[in-house]
Coordinates of C-alpha atoms and ligand atoms in Angstrom, one line a residue:
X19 CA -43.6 24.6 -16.6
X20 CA -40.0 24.3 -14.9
X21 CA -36.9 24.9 -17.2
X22 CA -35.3 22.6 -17.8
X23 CA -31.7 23.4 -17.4
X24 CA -28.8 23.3 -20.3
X25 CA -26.6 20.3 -19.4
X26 CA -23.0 20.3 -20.2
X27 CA -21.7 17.1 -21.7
X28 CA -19.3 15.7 -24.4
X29 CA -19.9 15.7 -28.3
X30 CA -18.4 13.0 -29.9
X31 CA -17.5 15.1 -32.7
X32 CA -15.3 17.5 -30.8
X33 CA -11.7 17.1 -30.2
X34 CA -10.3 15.4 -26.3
X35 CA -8.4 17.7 -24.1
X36 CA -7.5 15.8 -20.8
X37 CA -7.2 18.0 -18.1
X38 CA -5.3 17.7 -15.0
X39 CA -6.0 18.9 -11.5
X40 CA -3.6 19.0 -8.5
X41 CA -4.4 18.6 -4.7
X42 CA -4.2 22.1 -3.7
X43 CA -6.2 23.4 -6.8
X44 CA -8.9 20.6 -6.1
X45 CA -8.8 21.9 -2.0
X46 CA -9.1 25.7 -2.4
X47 CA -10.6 26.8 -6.0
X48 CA -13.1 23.6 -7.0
X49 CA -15.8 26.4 -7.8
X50 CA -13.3 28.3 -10.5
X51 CA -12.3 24.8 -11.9
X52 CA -15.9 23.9 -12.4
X53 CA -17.2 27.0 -13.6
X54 CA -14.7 28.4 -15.2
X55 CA -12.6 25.8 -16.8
X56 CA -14.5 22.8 -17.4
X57 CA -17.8 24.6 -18.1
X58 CA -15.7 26.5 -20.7
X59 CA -13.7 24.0 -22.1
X60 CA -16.8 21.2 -22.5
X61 CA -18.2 24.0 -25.4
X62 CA -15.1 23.4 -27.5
X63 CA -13.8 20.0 -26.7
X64 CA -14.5 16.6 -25.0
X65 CA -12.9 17.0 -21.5
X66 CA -11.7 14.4 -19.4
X67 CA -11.1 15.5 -15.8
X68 CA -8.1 13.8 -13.8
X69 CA -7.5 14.3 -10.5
X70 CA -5.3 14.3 -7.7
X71 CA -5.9 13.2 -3.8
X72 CA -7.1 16.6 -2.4
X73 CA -5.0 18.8 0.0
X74 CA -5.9 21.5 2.2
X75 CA -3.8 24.1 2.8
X76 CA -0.5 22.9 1.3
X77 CA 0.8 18.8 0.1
X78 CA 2.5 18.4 3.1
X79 CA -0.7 18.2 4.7
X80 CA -2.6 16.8 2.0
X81 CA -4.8 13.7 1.6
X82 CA -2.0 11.4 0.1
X83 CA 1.0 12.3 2.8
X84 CA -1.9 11.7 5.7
X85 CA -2.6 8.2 4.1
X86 CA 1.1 6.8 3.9
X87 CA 1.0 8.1 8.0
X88 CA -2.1 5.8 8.4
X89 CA -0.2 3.0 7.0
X90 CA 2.7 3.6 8.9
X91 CA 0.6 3.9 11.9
X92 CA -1.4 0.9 11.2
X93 CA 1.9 -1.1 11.4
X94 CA 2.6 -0.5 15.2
X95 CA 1.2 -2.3 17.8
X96 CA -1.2 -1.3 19.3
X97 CA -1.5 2.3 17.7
X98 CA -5.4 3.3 17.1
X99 CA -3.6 6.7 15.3
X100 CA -4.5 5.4 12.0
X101 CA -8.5 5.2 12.8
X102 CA -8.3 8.9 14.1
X103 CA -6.1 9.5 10.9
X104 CA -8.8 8.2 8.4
X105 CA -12.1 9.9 10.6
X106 CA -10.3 13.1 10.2
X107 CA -10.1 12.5 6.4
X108 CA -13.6 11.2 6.1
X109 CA -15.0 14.4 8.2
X110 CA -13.1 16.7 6.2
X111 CA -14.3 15.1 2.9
X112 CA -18.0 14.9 4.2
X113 CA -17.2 18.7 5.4
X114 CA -16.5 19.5 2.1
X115 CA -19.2 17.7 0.5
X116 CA -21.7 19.8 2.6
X117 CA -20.2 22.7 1.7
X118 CA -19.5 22.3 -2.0
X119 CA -22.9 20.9 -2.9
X120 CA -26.7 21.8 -3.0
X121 CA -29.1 19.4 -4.4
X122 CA -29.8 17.1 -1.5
X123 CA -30.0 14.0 -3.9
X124 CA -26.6 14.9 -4.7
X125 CA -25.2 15.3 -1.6
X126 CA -26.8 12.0 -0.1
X127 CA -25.4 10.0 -2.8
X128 CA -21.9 11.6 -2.0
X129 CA -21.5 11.2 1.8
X130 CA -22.5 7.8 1.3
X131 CA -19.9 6.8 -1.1
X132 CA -17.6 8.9 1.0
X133 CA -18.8 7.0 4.2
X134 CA -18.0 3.6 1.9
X135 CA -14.7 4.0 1.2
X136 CA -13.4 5.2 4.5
X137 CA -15.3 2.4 6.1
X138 CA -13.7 -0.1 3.7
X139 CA -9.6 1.5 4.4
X140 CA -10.2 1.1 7.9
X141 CA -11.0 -2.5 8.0
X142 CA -8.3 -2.6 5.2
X143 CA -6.1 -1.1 7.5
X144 CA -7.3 -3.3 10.9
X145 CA -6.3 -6.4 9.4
X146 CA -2.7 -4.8 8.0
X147 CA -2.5 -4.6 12.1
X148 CA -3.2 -8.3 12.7
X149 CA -0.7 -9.6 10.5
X150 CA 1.1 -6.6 11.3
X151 CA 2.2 -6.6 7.6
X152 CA 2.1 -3.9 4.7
X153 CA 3.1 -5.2 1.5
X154 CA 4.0 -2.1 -1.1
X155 CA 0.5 -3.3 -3.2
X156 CA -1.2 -2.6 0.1
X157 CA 0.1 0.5 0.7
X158 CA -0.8 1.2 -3.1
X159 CA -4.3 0.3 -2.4
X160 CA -4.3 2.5 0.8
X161 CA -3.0 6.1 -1.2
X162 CA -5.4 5.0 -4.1
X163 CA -8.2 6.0 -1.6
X164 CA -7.5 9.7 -1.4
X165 CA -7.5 10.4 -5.5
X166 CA -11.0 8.3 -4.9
X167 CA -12.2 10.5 -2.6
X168 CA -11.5 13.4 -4.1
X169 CA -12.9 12.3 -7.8
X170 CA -16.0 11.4 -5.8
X171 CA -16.4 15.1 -4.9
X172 CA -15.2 16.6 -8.2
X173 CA -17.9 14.5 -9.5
X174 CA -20.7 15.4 -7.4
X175 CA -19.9 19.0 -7.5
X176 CA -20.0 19.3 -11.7
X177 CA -23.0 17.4 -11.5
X178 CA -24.1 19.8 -9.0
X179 CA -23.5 22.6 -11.4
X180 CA -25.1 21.0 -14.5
X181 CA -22.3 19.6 -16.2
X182 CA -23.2 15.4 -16.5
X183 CA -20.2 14.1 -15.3
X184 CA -19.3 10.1 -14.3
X185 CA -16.8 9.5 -11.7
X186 CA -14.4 6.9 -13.2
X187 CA -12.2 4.7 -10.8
X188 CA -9.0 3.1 -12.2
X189 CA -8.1 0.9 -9.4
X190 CA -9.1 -2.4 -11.5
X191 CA -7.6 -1.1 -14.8
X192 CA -5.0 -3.8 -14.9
X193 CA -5.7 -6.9 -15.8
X194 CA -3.0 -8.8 -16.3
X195 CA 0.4 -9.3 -15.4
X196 CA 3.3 -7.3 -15.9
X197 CA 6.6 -7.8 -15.1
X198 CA 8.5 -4.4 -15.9
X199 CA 7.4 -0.5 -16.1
X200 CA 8.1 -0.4 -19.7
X201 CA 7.1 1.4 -22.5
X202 CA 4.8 -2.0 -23.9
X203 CA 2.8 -1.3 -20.2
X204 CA 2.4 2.2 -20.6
X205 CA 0.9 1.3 -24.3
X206 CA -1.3 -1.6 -22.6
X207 CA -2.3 1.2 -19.7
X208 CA -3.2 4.3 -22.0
X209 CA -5.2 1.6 -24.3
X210 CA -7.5 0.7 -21.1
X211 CA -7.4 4.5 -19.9
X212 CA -9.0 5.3 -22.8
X213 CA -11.6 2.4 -23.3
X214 CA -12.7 3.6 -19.8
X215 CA -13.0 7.0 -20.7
X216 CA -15.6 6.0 -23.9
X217 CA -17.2 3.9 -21.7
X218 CA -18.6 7.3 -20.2
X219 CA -20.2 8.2 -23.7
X220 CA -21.2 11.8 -23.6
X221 CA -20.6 12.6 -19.9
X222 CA -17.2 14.5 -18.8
X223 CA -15.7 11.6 -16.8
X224 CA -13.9 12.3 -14.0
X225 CA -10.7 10.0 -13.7
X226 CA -8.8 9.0 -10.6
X227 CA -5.3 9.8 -10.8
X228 CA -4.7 6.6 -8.8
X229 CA -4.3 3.7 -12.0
X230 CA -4.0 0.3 -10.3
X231 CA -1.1 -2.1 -8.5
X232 CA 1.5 -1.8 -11.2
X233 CA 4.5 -4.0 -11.2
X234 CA 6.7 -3.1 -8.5
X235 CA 4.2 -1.0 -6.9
X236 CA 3.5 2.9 -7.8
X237 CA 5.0 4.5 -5.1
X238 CA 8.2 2.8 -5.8
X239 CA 8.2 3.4 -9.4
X240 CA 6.4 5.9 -10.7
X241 CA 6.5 7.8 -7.5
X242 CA 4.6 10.8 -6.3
X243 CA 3.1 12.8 -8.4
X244 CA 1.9 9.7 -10.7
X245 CA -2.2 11.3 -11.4
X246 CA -0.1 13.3 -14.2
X247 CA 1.6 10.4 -15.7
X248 CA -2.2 9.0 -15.7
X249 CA -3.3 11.8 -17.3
X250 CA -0.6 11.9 -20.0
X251 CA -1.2 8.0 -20.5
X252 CA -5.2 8.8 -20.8
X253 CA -4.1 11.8 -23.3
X254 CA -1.9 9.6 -25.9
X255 CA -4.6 6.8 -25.4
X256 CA -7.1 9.2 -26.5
X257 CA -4.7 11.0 -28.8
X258 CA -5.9 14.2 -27.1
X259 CA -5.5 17.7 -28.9
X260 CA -4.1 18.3 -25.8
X261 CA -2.6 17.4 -22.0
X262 CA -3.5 20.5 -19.4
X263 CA -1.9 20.6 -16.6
X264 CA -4.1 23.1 -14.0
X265 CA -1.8 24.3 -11.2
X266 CA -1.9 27.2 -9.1
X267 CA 0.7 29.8 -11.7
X268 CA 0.4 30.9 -14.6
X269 CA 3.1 28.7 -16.1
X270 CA 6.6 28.3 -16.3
X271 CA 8.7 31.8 -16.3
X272 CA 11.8 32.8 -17.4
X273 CA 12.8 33.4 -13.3
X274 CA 10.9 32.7 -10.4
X275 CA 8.4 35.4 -10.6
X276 CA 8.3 36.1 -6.5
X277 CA 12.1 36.8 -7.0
X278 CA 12.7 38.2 -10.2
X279 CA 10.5 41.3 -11.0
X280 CA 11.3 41.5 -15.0
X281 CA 10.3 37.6 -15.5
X282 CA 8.4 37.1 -17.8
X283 CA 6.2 34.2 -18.4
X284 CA 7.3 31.9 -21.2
X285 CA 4.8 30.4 -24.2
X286 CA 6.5 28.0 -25.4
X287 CA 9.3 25.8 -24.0
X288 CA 11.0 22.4 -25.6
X289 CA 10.1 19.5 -23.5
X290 CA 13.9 19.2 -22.8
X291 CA 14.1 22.6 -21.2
X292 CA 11.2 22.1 -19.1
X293 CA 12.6 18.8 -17.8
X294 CA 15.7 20.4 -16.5
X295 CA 13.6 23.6 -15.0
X296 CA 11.2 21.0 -13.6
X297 CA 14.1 19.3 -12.1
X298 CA 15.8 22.0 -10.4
X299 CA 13.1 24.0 -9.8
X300 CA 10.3 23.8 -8.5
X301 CA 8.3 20.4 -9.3
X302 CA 6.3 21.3 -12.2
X303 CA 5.7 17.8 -14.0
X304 CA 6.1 14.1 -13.3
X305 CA 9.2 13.7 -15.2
X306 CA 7.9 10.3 -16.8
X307 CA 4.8 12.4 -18.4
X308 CA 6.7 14.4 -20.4
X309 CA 8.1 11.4 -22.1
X310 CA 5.1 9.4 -23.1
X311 CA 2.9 12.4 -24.1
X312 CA 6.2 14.0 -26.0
X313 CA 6.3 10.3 -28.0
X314 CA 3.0 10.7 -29.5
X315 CA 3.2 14.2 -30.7
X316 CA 0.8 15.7 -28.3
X317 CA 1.3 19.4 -26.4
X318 CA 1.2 19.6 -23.0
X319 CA -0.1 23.3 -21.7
X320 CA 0.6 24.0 -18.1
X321 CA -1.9 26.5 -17.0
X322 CA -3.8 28.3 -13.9
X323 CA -6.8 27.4 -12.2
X324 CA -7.2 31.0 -11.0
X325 CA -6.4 32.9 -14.5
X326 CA -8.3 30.2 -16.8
X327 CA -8.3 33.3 -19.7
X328 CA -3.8 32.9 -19.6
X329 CA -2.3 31.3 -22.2
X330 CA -0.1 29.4 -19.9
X331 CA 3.2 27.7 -21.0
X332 CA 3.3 25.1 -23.7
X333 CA 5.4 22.1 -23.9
X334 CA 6.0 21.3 -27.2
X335 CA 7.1 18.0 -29.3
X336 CA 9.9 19.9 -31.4
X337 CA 12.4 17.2 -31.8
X338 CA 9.9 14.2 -32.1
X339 CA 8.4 16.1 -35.2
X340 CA 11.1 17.8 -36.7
X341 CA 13.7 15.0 -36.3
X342 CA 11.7 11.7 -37.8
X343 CA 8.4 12.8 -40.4
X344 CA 7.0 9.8 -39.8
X345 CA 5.4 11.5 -36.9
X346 CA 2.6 9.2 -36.3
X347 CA -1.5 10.8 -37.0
X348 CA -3.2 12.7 -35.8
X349 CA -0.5 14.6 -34.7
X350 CA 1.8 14.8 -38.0
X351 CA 3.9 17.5 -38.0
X352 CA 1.7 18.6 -40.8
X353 CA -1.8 19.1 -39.1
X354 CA 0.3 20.4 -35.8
X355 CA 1.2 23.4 -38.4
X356 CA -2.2 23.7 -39.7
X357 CA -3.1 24.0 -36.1
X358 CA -1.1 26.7 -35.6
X359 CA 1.9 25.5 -33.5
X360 CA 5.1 26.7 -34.3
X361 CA 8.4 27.5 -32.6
X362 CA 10.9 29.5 -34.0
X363 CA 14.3 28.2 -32.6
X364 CA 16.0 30.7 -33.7
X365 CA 16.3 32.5 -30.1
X366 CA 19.8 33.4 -29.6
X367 CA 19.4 33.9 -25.8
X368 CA 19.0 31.7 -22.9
X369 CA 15.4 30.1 -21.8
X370 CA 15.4 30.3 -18.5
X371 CA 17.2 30.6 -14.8
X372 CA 16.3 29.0 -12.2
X373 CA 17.5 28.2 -8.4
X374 CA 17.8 25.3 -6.5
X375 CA 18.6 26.2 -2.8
X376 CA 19.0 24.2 0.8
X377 CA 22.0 22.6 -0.4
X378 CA 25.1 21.2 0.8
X379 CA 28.2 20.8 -1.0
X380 CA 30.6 17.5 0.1
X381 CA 34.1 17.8 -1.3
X382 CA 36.5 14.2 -1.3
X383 CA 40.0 14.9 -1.5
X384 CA 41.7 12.2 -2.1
X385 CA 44.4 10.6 0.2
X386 CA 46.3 9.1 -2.7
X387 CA 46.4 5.6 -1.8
X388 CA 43.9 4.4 -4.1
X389 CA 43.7 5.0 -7.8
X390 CA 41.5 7.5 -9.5
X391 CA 38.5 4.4 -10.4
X392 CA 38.7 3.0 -6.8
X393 CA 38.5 5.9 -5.4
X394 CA 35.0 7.5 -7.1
X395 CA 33.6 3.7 -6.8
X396 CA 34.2 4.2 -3.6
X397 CA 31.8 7.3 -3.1
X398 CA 29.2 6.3 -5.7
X399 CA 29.1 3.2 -3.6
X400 CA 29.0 4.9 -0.1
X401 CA 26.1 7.8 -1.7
X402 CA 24.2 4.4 -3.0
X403 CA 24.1 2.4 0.2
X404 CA 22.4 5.6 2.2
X405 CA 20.1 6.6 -1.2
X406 CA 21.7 10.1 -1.7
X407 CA 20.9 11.4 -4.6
X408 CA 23.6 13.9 -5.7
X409 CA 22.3 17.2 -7.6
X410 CA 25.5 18.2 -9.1
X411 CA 29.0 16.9 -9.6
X412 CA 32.2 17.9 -10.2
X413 CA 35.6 16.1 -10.5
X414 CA 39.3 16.0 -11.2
X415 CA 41.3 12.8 -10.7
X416 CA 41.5 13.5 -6.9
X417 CA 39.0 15.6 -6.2
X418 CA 35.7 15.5 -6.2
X419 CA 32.8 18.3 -5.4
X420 CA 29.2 17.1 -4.9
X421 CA 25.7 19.2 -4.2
X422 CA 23.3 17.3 -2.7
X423 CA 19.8 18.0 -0.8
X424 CA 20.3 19.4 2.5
X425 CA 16.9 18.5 3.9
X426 CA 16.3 15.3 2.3
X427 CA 20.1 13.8 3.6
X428 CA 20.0 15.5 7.1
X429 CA 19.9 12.4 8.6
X430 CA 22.5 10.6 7.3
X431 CA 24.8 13.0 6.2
X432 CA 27.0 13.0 9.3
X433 CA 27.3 8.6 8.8
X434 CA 28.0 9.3 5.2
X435 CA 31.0 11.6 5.8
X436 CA 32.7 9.2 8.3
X437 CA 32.2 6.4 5.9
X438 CA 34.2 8.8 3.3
X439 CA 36.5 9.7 5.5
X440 CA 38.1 6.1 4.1
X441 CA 39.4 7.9 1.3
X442 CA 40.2 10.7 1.8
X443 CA 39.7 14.5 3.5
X444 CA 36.4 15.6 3.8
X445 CA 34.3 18.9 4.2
X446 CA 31.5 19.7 3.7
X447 CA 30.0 23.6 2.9
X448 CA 26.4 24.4 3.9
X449 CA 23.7 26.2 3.1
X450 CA 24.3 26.8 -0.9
X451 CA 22.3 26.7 -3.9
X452 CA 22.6 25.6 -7.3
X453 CA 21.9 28.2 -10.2
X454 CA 20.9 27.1 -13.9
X455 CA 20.9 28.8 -17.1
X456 CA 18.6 26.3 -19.3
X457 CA 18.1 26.7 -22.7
X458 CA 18.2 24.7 -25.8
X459 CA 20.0 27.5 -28.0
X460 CA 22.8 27.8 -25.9
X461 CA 24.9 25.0 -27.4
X462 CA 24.9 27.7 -30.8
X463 CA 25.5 30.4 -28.5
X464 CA 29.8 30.5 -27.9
X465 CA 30.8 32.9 -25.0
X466 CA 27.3 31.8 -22.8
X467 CA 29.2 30.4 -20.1
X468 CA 31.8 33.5 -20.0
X469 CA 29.1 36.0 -20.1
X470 CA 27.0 33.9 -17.4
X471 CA 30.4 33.7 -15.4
X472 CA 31.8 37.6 -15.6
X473 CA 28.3 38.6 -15.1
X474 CA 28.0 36.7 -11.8
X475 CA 31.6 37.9 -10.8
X476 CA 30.7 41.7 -11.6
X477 CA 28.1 41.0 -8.8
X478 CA 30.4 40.3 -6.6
X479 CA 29.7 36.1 -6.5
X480 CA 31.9 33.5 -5.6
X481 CA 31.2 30.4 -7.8
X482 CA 31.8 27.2 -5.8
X483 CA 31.7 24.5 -8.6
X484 CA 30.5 24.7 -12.1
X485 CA 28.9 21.8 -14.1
X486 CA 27.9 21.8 -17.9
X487 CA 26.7 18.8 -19.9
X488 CA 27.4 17.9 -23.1
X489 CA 24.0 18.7 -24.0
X490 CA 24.8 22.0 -23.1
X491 CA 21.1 22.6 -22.7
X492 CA 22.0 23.2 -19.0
X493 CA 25.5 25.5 -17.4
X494 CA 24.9 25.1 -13.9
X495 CA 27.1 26.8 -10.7
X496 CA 27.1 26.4 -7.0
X497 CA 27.2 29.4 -5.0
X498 CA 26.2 30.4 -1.5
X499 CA 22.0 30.4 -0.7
X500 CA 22.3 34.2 0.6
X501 CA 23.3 35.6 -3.1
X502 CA 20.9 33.3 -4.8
X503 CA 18.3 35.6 -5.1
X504 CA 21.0 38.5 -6.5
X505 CA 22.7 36.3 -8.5
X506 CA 19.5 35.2 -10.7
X507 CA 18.2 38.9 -10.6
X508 CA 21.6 39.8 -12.6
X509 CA 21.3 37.0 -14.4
X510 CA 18.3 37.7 -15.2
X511 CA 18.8 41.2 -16.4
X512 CA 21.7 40.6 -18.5
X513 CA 21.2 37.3 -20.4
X514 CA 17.6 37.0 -20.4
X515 CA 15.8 40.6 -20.7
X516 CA 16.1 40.1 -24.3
X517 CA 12.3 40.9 -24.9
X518 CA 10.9 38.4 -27.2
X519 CA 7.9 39.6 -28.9
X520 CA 4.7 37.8 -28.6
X521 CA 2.4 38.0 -31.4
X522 CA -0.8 36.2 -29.8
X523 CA -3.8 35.9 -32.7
X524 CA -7.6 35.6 -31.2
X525 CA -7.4 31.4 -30.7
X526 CA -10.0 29.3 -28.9
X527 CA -8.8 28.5 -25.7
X528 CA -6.9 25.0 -27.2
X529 CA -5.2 26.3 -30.0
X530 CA -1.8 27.5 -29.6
X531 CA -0.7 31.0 -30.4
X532 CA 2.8 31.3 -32.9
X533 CA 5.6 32.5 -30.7
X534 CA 7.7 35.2 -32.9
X535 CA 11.3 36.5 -32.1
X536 CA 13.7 39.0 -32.4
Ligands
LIG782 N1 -1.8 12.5 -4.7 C1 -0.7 11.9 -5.1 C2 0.6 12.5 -4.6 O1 0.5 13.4 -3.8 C3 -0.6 11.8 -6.6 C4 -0.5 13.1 -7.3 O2 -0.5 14.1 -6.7 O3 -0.3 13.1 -8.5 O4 1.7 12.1 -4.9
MG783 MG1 1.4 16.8 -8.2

């Protein structure tokens, strides 16, 4: 008589977490995801899997940036590079495929589909060539194919390993018209998310990142990065216990750990906090997710595909339950404390530092023969027409200091400063970096900035410009890229070492541990 082998599926009693799974994870540790997350988190909770277009060894090289390269190739004359482009993608994703998966039913099934869709982009991408036209849908359509693909295997490989999952493709989920990314779409788009995910009944459905030709088109938008706004959308359609985010650390820190020995890994962080790390530092969430998930009172955990057992970081929805208590259910702020989440605000030291580096810094003096309003019109106009995006700014009436992305600008930097030069004198200081003390408490903490400044100065740092916002969640400070790494290790030591004290009771792997201070 043959066993017949346990199946892992969803209960409909249990609770949703929607996890979230990034190219890189999905490239290198698919076995630990399926084995030791999903496995483990299908006993607890129904899981819905959402994933990203895969990537080898690192994003630039990844499934996504090789697709926008086809479409770009497509669009020359004459070019065939886009049809060597999409047979290396379907050869490594049949590679894969091989690879990954055992039952031969399986693995049939797969390569065909595989085969499919690659056969379909290319003829997709032939006729772009004939009319030798692109619109932004069609290049939607093309990147769509690579968080396809990569569902496709995610799939095959759970079922592979017993767990009864359903791939689930979002590319028709819109069915009607929009004119505007607002907040009544993203209703509209987390209602259909999560009518597709019940579709799937008790199988773990496994969700394309990729939702659709939204107005405007995604890439424009929403941008890269967009599989974890579709997560977050699936989570509040749901109304998920809770939106993980798997990446590749543990979660957010108080320092860049690979710089800063003493950080220490943070439990729980205020969604505004994490906004401004995410921002300067490293890209850690799809700044549009935070929102919608935040609005319907539902944590998001960022956590690691190679320490499943960590806590990881929360971000929690302080302010949308404290401030209103009409908080709407499930997630009143009520059953959130029955649940066990709680943050004491009552730190009285910063949250975090964090660096942003390959910076330049462009300093206007003004020549005096325009007034003050003309004159910054002026630039703002100038950094609009070339798309500059400017990181940090500082002003007086004739004067003004900006940081900007080195790499990003390279290119028309040098145009930019001759088109300046109409108003004034202009240099420009390379290679600096940006260094942020975040933290919510700060703006009850008087003498932050002076402490932050003298203990910076005792190091021997020249500050550049400083910048704080009336939020005062952020003080930030341009200095030069070679004391970066010094500056946030003092930093560090003196306004953050403050050891908080982490009382962590047993929890199932969802619940949230209460964070306790000193
Ligand atoms: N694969 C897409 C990108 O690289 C979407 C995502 O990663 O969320 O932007
Ligand atoms: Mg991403």
């Amino acid at each position: 008589m043959p066993l017949t082998k346990p199946v892992y599926n969803n209960s409909p009693e249990l609770p949703w977490v929607v996890q979230k799974f990034g190219g890189t994870s999905i490239g290198k540790f698919l076995d630990n995801i399926a084995n030791q997350v999903i496995k483990e988190y299908v006993k607890q909770n129904q899981v819905v899997v959402v994933c990203s277009a895969r990537s080898g060894e690192n994003k630039q090289t990844g499934t996504t940036n090789r697709l926008i390269r086809a479409a770009d190739e497509a669009l020359r004359p004459g070019s065939t590079e886009y049809l060597q482009i999409i047979n290396d993608l379907l050869q490594d994703h049949l590679g894969v495929a091989e690879e990954m998966i055992n039952d031969p039913e399986i693995l049939k099934e797969l390569k065909h589909d595989i085969e499919r869709d690659c056969t379909k982009l290319k003829s997709f991408l032939e006729a772009a060539q004939i009319i030798s036209e692109i619109s932004p849908r069609s290049r939607d359509i093309i990147i769509g194919v690579g968080e396809k693909l990569s569902c496709r295997i995610v799939a095959a490989v759970l079922q592979d390993r017993d767990v009864d999952a359903a791939f689930v493709s979002l590319e028709n989920i819109i069915d009607r018209e929009f004119e505007a990314l607002d907040q009544t779409f993203y209703d509209y788009l987390a209602e259909r998310m999560a009518a597709k995910v019940r579709e799937c009944g008790n199988k773990v459905p496994v969700v394309t990142g990729f939702f659709g030709i939204v107005p405007g088109s995604l890439l424009t938008t929403i941008g890269r990065g967009y599989t974890d706004l579709c997560a977050a959308l699936t989570a509040v359609g749901l109304g998920a216990e809770e939106l993980q985010i798997w990446k590749e650390v543990d979660g957010i820190f108080t320092a860049d750990p690979r710089k800063v020995k003493s950080a220490r890994l943070i439990s729980i962080i205020t969604p505004e906090e994490a906004s401004e790390l995410t921002y300067y530092g490293s890209e850690v969430i799809h700044p549009f997710t935070m929102e919608q998930v935040i609005r319907a009172h539902i944590p998001i955990r960022i956590k690691n595909v190679q320490n499943p057992r960590g806590q990881g970081t929360v971000v929690f929805p302080t302010d949308a339950v404290s401030k209103d208590g009409t908080a709407t259910p499930p997630h009143s702020p009520k059953v959130l404390a029955e649940n066990g989440y709680h943050l004491d605000l009552s730190r009285k030291y910063p949250t975090a530092v964090t660096i942003k580096d390959s910076l330049v810094v462009l300093n206007v003096h003004s020549n005096r023969k325009s007034v003050s309003h003309g004159f910054f019109a002026k630039i703002f106009s100038t950094l609009d027409r070339y798309g500059i995006v400017v990181d940090l700014i500082s002003t007086s009436e004739v004067h003004v200091s900006m940081a900007l992305g080195a790499d990003s600008n390279e290119r028309d930097l040098p145009r930019v400063i001759e088109d300046l030069k109409s108003v004034g004198r202009v240099d420009l200081l390379k290679n600096m970096a940006i260094l942020s003390l975040v933290g919510k408490q700060m703006k009850n903490m008087v003498g932050i900035a002076g402490m932050m400044f003298t203990t910076l100065a005792s190091a021997g740092v020249n500050i550049e410009m400083i910048s704080q916002g009336a939020s005062e969640i952020n003080i930030s400070c341009v200095i030069e890229e070679s004391k970066a790494v010094t500056a946030m290790n003092v930093i560090h030591d003196q306004l953050l070492s403050k050891q908080s004290t982490l009382v962590l009771p047993a929890v199932k792997q969802s619940t949230i541990a209460s964070l306790m201070l000193d």
